[in-house]
Short mmCIF file of N, CA and C and ligand atoms in Angstrom, two decimals:
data_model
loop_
_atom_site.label_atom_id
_atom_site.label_comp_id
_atom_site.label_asym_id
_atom_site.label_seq_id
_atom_site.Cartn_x
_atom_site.Cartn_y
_atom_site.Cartn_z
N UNK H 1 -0.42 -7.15 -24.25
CA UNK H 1 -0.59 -7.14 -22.78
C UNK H 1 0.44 -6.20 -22.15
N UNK H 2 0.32 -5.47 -21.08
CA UNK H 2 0.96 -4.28 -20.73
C UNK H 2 2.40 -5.18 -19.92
N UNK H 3 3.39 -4.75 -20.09
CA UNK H 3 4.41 -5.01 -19.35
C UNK H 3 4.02 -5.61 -17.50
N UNK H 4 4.00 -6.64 -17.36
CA UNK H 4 3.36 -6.90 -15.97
C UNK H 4 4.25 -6.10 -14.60
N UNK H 5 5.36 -6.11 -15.16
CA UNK H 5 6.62 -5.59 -13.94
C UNK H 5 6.56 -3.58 -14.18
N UNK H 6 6.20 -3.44 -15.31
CA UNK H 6 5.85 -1.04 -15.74
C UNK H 6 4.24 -1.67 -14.54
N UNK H 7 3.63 -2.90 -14.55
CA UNK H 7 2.38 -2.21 -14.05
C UNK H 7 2.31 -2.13 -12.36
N UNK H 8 3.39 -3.11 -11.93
CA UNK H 8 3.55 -3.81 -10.70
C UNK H 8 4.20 -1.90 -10.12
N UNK H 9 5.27 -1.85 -10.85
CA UNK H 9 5.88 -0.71 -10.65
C UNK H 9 5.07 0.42 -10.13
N UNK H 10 4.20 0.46 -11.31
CA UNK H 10 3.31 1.72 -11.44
C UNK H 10 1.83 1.75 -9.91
N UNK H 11 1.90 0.90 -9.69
CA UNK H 11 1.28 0.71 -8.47
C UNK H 11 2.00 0.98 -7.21
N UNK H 12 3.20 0.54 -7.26
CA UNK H 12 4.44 1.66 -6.03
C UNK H 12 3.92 2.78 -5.64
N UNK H 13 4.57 3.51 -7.19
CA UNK H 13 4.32 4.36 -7.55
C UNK H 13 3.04 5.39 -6.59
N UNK H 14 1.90 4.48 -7.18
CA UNK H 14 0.74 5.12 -6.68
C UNK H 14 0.74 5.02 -5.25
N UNK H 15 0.74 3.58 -4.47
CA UNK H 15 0.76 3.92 -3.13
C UNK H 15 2.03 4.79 -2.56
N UNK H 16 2.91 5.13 -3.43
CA UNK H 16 3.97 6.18 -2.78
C UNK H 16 3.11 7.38 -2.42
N UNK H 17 2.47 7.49 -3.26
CA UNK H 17 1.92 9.06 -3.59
C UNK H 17 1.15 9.41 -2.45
N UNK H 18 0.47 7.91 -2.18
CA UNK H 18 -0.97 8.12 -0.74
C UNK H 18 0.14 8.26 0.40
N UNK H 19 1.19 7.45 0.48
CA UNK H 19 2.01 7.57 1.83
C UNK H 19 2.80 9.24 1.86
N UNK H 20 2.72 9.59 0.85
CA UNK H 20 2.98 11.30 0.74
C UNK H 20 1.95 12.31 1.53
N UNK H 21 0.91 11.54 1.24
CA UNK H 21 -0.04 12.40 1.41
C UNK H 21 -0.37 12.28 2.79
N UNK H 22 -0.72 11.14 3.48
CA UNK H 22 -0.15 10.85 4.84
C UNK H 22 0.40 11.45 5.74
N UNK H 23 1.83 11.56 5.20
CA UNK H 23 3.00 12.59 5.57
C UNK H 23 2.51 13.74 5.83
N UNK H 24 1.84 14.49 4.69
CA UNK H 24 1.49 16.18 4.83
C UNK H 24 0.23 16.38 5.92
N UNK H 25 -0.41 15.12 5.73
CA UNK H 25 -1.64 15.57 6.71
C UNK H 25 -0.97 15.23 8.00
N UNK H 26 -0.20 14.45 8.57
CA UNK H 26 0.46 14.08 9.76
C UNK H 26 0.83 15.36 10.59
N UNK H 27 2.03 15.61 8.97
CA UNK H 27 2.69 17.10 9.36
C UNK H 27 1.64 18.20 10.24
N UNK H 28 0.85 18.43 9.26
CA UNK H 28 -0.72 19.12 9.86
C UNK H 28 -0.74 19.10 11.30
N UNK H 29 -1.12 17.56 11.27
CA UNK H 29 -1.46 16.96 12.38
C UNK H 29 -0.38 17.42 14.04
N UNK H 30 0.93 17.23 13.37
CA UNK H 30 1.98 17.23 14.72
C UNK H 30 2.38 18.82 15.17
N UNK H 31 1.61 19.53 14.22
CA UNK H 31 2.04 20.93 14.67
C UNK H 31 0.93 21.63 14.99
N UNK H 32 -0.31 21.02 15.50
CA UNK H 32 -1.03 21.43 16.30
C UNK H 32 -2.64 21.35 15.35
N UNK H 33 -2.50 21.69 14.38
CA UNK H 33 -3.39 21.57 13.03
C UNK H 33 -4.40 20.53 12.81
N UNK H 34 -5.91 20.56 12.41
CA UNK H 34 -6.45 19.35 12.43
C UNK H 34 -6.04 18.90 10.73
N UNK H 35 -5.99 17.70 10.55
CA UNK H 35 -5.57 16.81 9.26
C UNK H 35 -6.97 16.66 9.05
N UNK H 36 -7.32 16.60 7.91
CA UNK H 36 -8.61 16.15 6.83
C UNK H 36 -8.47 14.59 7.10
N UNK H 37 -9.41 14.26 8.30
CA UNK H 37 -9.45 13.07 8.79
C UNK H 37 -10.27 12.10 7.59
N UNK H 38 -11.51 12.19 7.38
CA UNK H 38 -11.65 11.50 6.31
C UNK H 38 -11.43 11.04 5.00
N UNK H 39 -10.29 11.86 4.69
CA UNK H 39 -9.45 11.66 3.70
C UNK H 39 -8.34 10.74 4.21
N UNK H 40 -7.66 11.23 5.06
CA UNK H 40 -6.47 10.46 5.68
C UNK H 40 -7.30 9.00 5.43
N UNK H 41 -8.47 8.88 6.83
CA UNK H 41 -9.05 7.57 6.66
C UNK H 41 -9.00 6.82 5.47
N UNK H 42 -9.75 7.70 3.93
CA UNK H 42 -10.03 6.76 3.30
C UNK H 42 -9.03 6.45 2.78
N UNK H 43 -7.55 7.05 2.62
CA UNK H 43 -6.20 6.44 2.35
C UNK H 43 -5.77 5.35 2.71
N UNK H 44 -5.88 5.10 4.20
CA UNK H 44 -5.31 4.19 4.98
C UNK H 44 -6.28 2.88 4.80
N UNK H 45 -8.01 3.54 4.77
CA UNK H 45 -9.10 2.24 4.13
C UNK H 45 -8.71 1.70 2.78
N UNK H 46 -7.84 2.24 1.98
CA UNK H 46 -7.51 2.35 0.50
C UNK H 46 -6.66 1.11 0.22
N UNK H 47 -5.35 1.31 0.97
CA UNK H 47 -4.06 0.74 1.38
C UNK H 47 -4.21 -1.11 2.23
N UNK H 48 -5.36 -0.78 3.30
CA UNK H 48 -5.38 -1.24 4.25
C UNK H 48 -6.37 -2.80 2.97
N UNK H 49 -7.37 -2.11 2.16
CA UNK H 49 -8.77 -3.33 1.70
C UNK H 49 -7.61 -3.39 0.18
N UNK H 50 -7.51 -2.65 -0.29
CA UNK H 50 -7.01 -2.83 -1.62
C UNK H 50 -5.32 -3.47 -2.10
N UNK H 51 -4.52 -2.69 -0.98
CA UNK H 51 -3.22 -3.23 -1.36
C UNK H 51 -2.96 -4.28 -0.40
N UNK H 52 -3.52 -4.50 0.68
CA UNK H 52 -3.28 -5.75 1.52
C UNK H 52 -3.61 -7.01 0.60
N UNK H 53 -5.48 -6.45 -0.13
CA UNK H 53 -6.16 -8.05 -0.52
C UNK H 53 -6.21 -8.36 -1.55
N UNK H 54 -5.17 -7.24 -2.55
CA UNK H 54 -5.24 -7.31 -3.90
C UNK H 54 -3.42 -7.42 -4.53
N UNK H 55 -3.04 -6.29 -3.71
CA UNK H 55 -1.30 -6.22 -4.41
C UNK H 55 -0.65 -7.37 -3.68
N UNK H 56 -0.73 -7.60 -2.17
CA UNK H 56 0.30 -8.27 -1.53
C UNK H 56 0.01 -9.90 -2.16
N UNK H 57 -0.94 -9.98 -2.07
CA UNK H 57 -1.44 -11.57 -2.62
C UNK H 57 -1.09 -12.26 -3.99
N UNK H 58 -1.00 -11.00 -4.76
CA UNK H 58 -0.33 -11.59 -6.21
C UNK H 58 1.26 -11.45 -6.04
N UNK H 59 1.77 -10.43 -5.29
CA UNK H 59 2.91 -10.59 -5.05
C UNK H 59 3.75 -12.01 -4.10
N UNK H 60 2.35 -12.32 -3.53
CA UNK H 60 3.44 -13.81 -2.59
C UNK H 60 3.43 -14.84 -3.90
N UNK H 61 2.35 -14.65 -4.62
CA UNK H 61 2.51 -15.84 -5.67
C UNK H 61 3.88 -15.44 -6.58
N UNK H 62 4.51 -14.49 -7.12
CA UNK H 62 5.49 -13.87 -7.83
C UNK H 62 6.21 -14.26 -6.49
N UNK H 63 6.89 -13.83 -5.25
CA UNK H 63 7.80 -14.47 -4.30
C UNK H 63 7.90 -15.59 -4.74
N UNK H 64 6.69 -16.70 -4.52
CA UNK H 64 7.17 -18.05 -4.61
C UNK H 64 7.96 -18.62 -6.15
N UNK H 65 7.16 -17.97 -6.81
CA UNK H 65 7.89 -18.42 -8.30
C UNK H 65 9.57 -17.78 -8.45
N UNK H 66 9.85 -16.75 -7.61
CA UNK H 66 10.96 -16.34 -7.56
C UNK H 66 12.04 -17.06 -7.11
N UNK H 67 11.57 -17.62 -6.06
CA UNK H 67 11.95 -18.48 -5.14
C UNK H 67 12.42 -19.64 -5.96
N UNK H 68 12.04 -20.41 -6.60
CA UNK H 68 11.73 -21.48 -7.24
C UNK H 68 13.07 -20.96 -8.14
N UNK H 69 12.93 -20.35 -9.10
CA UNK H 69 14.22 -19.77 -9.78
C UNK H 69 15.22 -19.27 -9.35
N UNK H 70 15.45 -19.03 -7.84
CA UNK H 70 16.66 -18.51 -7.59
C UNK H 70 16.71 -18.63 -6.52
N UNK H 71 16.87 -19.87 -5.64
CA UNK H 71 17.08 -19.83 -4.10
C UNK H 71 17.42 -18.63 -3.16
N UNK H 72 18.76 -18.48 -3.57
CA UNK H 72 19.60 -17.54 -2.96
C UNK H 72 18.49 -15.96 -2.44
N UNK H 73 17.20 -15.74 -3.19
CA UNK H 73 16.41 -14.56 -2.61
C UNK H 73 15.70 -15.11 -1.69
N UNK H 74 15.45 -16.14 -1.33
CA UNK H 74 14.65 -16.85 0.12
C UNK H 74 14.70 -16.01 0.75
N UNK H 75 15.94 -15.31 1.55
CA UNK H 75 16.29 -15.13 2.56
C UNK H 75 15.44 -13.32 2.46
N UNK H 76 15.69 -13.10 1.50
CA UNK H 76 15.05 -11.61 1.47
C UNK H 76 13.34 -11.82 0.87
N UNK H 77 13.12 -12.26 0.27
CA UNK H 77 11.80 -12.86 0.28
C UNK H 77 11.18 -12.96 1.23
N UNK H 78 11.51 -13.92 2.58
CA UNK H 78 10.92 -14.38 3.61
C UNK H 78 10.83 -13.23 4.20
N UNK H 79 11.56 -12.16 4.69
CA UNK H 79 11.92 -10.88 5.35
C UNK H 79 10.32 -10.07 4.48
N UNK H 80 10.99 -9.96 3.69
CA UNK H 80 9.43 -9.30 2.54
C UNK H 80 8.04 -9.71 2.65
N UNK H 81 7.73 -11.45 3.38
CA UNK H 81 6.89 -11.78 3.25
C UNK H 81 6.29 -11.29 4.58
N UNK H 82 6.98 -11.20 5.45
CA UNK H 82 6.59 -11.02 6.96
C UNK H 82 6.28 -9.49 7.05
N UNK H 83 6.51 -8.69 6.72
CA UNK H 83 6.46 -7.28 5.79
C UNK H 83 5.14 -7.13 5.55
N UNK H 84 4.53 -7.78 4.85
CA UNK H 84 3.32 -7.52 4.45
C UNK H 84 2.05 -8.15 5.67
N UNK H 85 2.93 -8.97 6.62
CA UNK H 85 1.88 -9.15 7.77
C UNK H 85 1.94 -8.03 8.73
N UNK H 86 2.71 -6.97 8.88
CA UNK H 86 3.20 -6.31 9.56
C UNK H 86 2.66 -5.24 9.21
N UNK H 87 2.68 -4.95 7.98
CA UNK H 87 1.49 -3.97 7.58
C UNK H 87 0.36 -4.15 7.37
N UNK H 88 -0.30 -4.99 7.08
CA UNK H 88 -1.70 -5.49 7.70
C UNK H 88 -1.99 -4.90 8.63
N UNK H 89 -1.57 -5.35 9.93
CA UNK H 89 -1.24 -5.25 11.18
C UNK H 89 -1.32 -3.89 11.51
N UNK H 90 -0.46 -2.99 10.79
CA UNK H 90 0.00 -1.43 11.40
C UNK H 90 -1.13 -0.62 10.58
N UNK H 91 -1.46 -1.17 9.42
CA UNK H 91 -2.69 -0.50 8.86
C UNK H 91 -4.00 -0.65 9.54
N UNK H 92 -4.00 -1.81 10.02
CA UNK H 92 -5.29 -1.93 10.38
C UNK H 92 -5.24 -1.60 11.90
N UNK H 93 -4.76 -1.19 12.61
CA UNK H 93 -4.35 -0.42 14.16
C UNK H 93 -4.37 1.65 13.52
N UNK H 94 -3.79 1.50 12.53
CA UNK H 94 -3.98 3.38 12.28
C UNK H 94 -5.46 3.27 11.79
N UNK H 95 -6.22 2.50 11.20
CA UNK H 95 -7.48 2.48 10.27
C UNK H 95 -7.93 2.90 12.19
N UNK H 96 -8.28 2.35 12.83
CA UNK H 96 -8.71 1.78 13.48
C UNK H 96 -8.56 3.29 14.76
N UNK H 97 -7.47 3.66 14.82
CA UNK H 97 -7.55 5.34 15.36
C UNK H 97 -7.99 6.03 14.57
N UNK H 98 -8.29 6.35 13.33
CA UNK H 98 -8.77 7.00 12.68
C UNK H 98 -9.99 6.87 12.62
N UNK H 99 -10.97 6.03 12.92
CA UNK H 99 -12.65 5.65 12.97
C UNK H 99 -12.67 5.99 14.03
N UNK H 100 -11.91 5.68 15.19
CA UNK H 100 -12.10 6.72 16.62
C UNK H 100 -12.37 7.89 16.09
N UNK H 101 -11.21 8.48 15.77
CA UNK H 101 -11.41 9.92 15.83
C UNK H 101 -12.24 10.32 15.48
N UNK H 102 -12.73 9.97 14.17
CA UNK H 102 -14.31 10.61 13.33
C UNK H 102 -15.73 10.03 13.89
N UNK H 103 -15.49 9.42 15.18
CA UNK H 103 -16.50 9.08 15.98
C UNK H 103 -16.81 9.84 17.39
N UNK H 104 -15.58 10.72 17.29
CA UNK H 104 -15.04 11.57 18.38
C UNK H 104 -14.93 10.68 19.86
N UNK H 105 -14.23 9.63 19.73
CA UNK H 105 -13.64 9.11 20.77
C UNK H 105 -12.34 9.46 20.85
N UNK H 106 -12.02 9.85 22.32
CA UNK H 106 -10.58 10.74 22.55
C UNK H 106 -9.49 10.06 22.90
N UNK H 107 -8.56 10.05 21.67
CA UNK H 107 -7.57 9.21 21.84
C UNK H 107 -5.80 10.23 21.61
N UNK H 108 -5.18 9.63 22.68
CA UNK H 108 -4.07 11.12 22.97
C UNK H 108 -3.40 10.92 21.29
N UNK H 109 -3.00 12.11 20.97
CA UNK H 109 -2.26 12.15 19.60
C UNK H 109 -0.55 12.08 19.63
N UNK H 110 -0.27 11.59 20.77
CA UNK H 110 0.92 10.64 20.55
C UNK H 110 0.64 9.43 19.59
N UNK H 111 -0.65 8.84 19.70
CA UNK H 111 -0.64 7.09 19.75
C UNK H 111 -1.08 7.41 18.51
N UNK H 112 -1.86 8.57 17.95
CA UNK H 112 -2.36 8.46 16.69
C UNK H 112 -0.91 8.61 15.38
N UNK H 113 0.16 9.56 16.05
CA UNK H 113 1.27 9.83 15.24
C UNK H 113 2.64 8.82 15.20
N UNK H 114 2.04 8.05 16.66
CA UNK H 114 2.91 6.77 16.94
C UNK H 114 2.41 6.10 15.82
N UNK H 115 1.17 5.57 15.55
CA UNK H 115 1.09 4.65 14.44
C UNK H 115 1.35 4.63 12.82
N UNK H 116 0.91 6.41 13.07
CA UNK H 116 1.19 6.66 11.79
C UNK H 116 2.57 6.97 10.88
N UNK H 117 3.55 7.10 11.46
CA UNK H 117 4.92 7.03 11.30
C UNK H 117 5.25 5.68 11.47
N UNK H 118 4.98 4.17 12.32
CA UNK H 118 5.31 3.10 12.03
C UNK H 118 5.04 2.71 11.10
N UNK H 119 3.69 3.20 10.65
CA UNK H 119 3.46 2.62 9.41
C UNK H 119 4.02 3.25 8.11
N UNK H 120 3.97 4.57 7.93
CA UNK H 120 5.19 5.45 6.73
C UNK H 120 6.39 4.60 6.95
N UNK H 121 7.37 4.58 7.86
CA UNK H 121 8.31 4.15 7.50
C UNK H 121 8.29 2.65 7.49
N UNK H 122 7.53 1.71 7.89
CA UNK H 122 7.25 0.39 7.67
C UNK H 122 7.10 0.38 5.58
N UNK H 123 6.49 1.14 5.49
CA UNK H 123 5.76 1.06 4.79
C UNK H 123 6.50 1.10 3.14
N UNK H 124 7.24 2.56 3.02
CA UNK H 124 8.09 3.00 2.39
C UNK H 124 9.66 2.11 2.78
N UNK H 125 9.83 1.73 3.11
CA UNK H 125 11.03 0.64 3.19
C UNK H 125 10.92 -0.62 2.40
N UNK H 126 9.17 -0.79 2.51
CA UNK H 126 9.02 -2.17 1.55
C UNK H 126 8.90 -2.08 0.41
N UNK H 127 8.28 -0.69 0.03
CA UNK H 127 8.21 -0.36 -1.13
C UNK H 127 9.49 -0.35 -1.81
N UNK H 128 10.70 0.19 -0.79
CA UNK H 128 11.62 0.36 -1.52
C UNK H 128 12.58 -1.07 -1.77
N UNK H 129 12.38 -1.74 -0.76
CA UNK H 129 13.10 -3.44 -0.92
C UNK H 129 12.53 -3.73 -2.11
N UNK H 130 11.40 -3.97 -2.46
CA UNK H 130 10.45 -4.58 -3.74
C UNK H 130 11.13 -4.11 -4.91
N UNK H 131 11.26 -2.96 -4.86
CA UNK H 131 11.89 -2.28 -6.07
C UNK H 131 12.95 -2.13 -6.22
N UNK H 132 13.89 -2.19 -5.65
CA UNK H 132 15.19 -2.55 -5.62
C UNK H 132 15.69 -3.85 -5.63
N UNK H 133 14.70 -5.13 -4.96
CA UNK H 133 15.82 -6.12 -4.96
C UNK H 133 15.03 -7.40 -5.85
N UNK H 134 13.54 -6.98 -5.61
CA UNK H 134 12.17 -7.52 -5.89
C UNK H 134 12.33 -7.56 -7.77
N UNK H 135 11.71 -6.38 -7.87
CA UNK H 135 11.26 -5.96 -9.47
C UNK H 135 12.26 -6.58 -10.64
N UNK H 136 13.67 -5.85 -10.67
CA UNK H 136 14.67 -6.37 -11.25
C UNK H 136 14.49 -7.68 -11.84
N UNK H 137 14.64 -8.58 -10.49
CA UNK H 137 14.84 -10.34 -10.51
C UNK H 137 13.10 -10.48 -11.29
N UNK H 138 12.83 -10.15 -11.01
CA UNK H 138 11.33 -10.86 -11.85
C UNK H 138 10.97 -10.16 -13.20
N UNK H 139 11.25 -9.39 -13.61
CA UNK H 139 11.90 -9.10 -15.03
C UNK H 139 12.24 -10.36 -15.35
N UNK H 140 13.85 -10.22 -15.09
CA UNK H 140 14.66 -11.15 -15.51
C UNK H 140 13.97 -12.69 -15.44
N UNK H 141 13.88 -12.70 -14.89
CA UNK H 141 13.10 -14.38 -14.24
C UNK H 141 11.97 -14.89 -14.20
N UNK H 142 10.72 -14.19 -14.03
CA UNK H 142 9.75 -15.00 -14.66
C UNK H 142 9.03 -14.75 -16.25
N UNK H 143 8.40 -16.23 -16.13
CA UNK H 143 7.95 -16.36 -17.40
C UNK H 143 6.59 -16.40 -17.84
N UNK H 144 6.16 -15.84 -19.17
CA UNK H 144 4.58 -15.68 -18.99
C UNK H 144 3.37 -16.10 -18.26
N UNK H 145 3.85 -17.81 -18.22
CA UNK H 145 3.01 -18.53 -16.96
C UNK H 145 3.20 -18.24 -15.95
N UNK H 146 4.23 -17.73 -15.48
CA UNK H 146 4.73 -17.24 -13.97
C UNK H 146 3.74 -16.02 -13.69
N UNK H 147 3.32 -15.26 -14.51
CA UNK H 147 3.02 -13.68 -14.17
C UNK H 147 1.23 -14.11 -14.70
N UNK H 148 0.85 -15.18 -15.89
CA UNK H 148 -0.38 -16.00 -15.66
C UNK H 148 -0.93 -16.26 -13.62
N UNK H 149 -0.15 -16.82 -13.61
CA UNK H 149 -0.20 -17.27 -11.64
C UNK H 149 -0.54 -16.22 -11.19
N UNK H 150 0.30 -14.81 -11.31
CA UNK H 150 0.16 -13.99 -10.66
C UNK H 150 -0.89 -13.52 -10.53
N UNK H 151 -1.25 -12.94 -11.90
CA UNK H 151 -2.39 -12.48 -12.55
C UNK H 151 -3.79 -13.42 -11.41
N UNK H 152 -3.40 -14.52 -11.28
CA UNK H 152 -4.79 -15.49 -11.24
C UNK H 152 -4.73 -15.85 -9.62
N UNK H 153 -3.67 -14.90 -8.80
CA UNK H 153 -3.88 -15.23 -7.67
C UNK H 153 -5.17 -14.77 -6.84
N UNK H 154 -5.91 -13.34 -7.32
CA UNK H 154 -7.07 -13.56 -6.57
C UNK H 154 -7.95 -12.98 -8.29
N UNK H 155 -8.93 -13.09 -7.80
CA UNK H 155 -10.28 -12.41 -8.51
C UNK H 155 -9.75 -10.78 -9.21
N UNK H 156 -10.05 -11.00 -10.72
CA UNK H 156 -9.75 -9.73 -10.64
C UNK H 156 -10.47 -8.53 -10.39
N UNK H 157 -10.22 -7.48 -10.29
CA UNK H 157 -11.32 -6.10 -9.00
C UNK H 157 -10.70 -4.91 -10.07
N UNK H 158 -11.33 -4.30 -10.36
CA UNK H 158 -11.23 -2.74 -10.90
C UNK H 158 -10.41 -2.00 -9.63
N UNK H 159 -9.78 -0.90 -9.45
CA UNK H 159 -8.88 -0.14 -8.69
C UNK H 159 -9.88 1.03 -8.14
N UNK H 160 -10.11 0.62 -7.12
CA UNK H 160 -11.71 1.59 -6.80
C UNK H 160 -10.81 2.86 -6.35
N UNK H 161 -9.70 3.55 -6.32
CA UNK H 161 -8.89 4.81 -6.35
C UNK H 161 -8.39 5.62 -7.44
N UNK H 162 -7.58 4.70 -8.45
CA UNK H 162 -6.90 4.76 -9.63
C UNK H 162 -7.50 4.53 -10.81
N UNK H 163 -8.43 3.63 -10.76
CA UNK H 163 -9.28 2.87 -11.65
C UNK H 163 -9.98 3.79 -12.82
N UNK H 164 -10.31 3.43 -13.48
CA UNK H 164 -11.68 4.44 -14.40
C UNK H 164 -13.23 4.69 -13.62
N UNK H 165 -13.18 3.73 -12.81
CA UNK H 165 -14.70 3.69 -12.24
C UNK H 165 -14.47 3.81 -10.64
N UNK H 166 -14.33 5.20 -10.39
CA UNK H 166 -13.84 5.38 -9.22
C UNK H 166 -15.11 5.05 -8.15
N UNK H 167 -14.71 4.12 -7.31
CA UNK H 167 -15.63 4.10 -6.09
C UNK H 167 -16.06 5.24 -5.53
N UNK H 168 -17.37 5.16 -5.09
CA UNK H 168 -18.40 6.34 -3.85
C UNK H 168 -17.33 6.69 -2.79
N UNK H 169 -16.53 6.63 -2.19
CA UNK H 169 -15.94 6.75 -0.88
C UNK H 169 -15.06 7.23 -1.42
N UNK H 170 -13.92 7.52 -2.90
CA UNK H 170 -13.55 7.63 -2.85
C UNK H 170 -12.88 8.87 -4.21
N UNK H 171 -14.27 9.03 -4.07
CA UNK H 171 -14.38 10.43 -5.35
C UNK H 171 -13.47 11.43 -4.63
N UNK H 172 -13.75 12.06 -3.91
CA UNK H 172 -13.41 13.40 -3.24
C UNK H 172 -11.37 13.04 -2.92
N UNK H 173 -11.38 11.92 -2.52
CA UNK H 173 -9.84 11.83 -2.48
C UNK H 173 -9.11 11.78 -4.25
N UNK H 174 -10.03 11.17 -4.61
CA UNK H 174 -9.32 10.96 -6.58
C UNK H 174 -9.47 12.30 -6.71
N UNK H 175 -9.82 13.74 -6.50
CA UNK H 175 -9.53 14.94 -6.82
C UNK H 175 -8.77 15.36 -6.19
N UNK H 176 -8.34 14.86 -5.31
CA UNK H 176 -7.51 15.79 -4.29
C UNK H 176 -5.77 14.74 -4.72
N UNK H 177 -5.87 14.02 -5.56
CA UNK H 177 -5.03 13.00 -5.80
C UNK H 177 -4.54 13.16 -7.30
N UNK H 178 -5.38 13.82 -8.41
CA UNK H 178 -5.50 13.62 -9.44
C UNK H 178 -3.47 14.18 -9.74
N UNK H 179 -3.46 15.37 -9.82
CA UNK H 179 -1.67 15.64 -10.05
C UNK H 179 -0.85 14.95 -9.54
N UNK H 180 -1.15 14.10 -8.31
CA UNK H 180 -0.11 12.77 -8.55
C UNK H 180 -0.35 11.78 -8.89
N UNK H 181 -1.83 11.52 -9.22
CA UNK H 181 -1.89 10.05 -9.89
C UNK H 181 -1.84 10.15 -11.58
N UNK H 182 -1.43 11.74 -11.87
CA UNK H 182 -0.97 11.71 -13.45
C UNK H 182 0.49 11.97 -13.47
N UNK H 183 1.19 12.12 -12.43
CA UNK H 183 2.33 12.13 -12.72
C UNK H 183 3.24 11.20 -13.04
FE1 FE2 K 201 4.74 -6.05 -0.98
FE1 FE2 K 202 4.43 -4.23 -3.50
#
């Protein structure tokens, strides 16, 4: 069975890569440039259906078992947990200017770059708490049944981005993705 914490990792990893990509089309975006809106979209649709209802959910079950073994991370845990409502939240408000736009409803591009920078740096901060204060301790600390739980917190789903069997919506971004999702 693959190292559960190289795979937890390796999923960072990957949503690092989309919040990169984000970045460059933003960039695009703030210097007058149109951004490859349906790509952006299906990033943020990516992030927003897949790592909200798939990564964050096995991760509160790994919180709680953490918890359980080591009080003393409560306090950053709880901070972490509220984190992931917050991006919910900020994902699904940028999803949500972005279906404007490709509907051509006119929305000023302050509010579109306002969201989209709350959410990069929302975003990339948690990534980086997880992996810094997160990953480590659960190495160390849980135990096969612990990462069993994890495993069994929702249904398991193929990776309709990363996956072998790349989803319809999301062919054209897996090429435009492929050199960082082999790196
Ligand atoms: Fe998380
Ligand atoms: Fe995470």
């Amino acid at each position: 069975m693959a190292d559960p914490v190289a795979v937890w990792h390796a999923e960072h990893m990957r949503f690092a890569s989309l919040l990169d990509f984000i970045e460059t089309q933003m960039t695009a975006f703030h210097s007058g440039q149109d951004p490859d809106y349906e790509l952006l979209r299906d990033v943020v649709y990516y992030l927003h259906h897949y790592a909200d209802r798939y990564h964050h959910p096995r991760e509160n079950v790994a919180f709680a078992r953490l918890v359980s073994r080591d009080p003393w991370i409560g306090l950053v845990i709880g901070r972490i947990l509220q984190e992931h409502r917050v991006l919910e939240h900020a994902g699904a408000a940028l999803l949500k200017h972005l279906d404007d736009i490709l509907e051509d409803v006119v929305i000023p591009r302050e509010t579109v770059e306002a969201a989209a920078a709350t959410y990069l740096l929302y975003y990339r901060h948690h990534l980086a708490a997880e992996e810094g204060e997160i990953l480590p301790r659960a190495a160390r600390l849980l135990k096969p049944d612990d990462w069993a739980a994890v495993a069994g917190a929702v249904p398991a789903a193929p990776d309709p981005l990363f996956g072998d069997d790349v989803g319809e919506r999301y062919r054209e971004l897996r090429k435009r993705l492929k050199p960082l999702a082999a790196s």
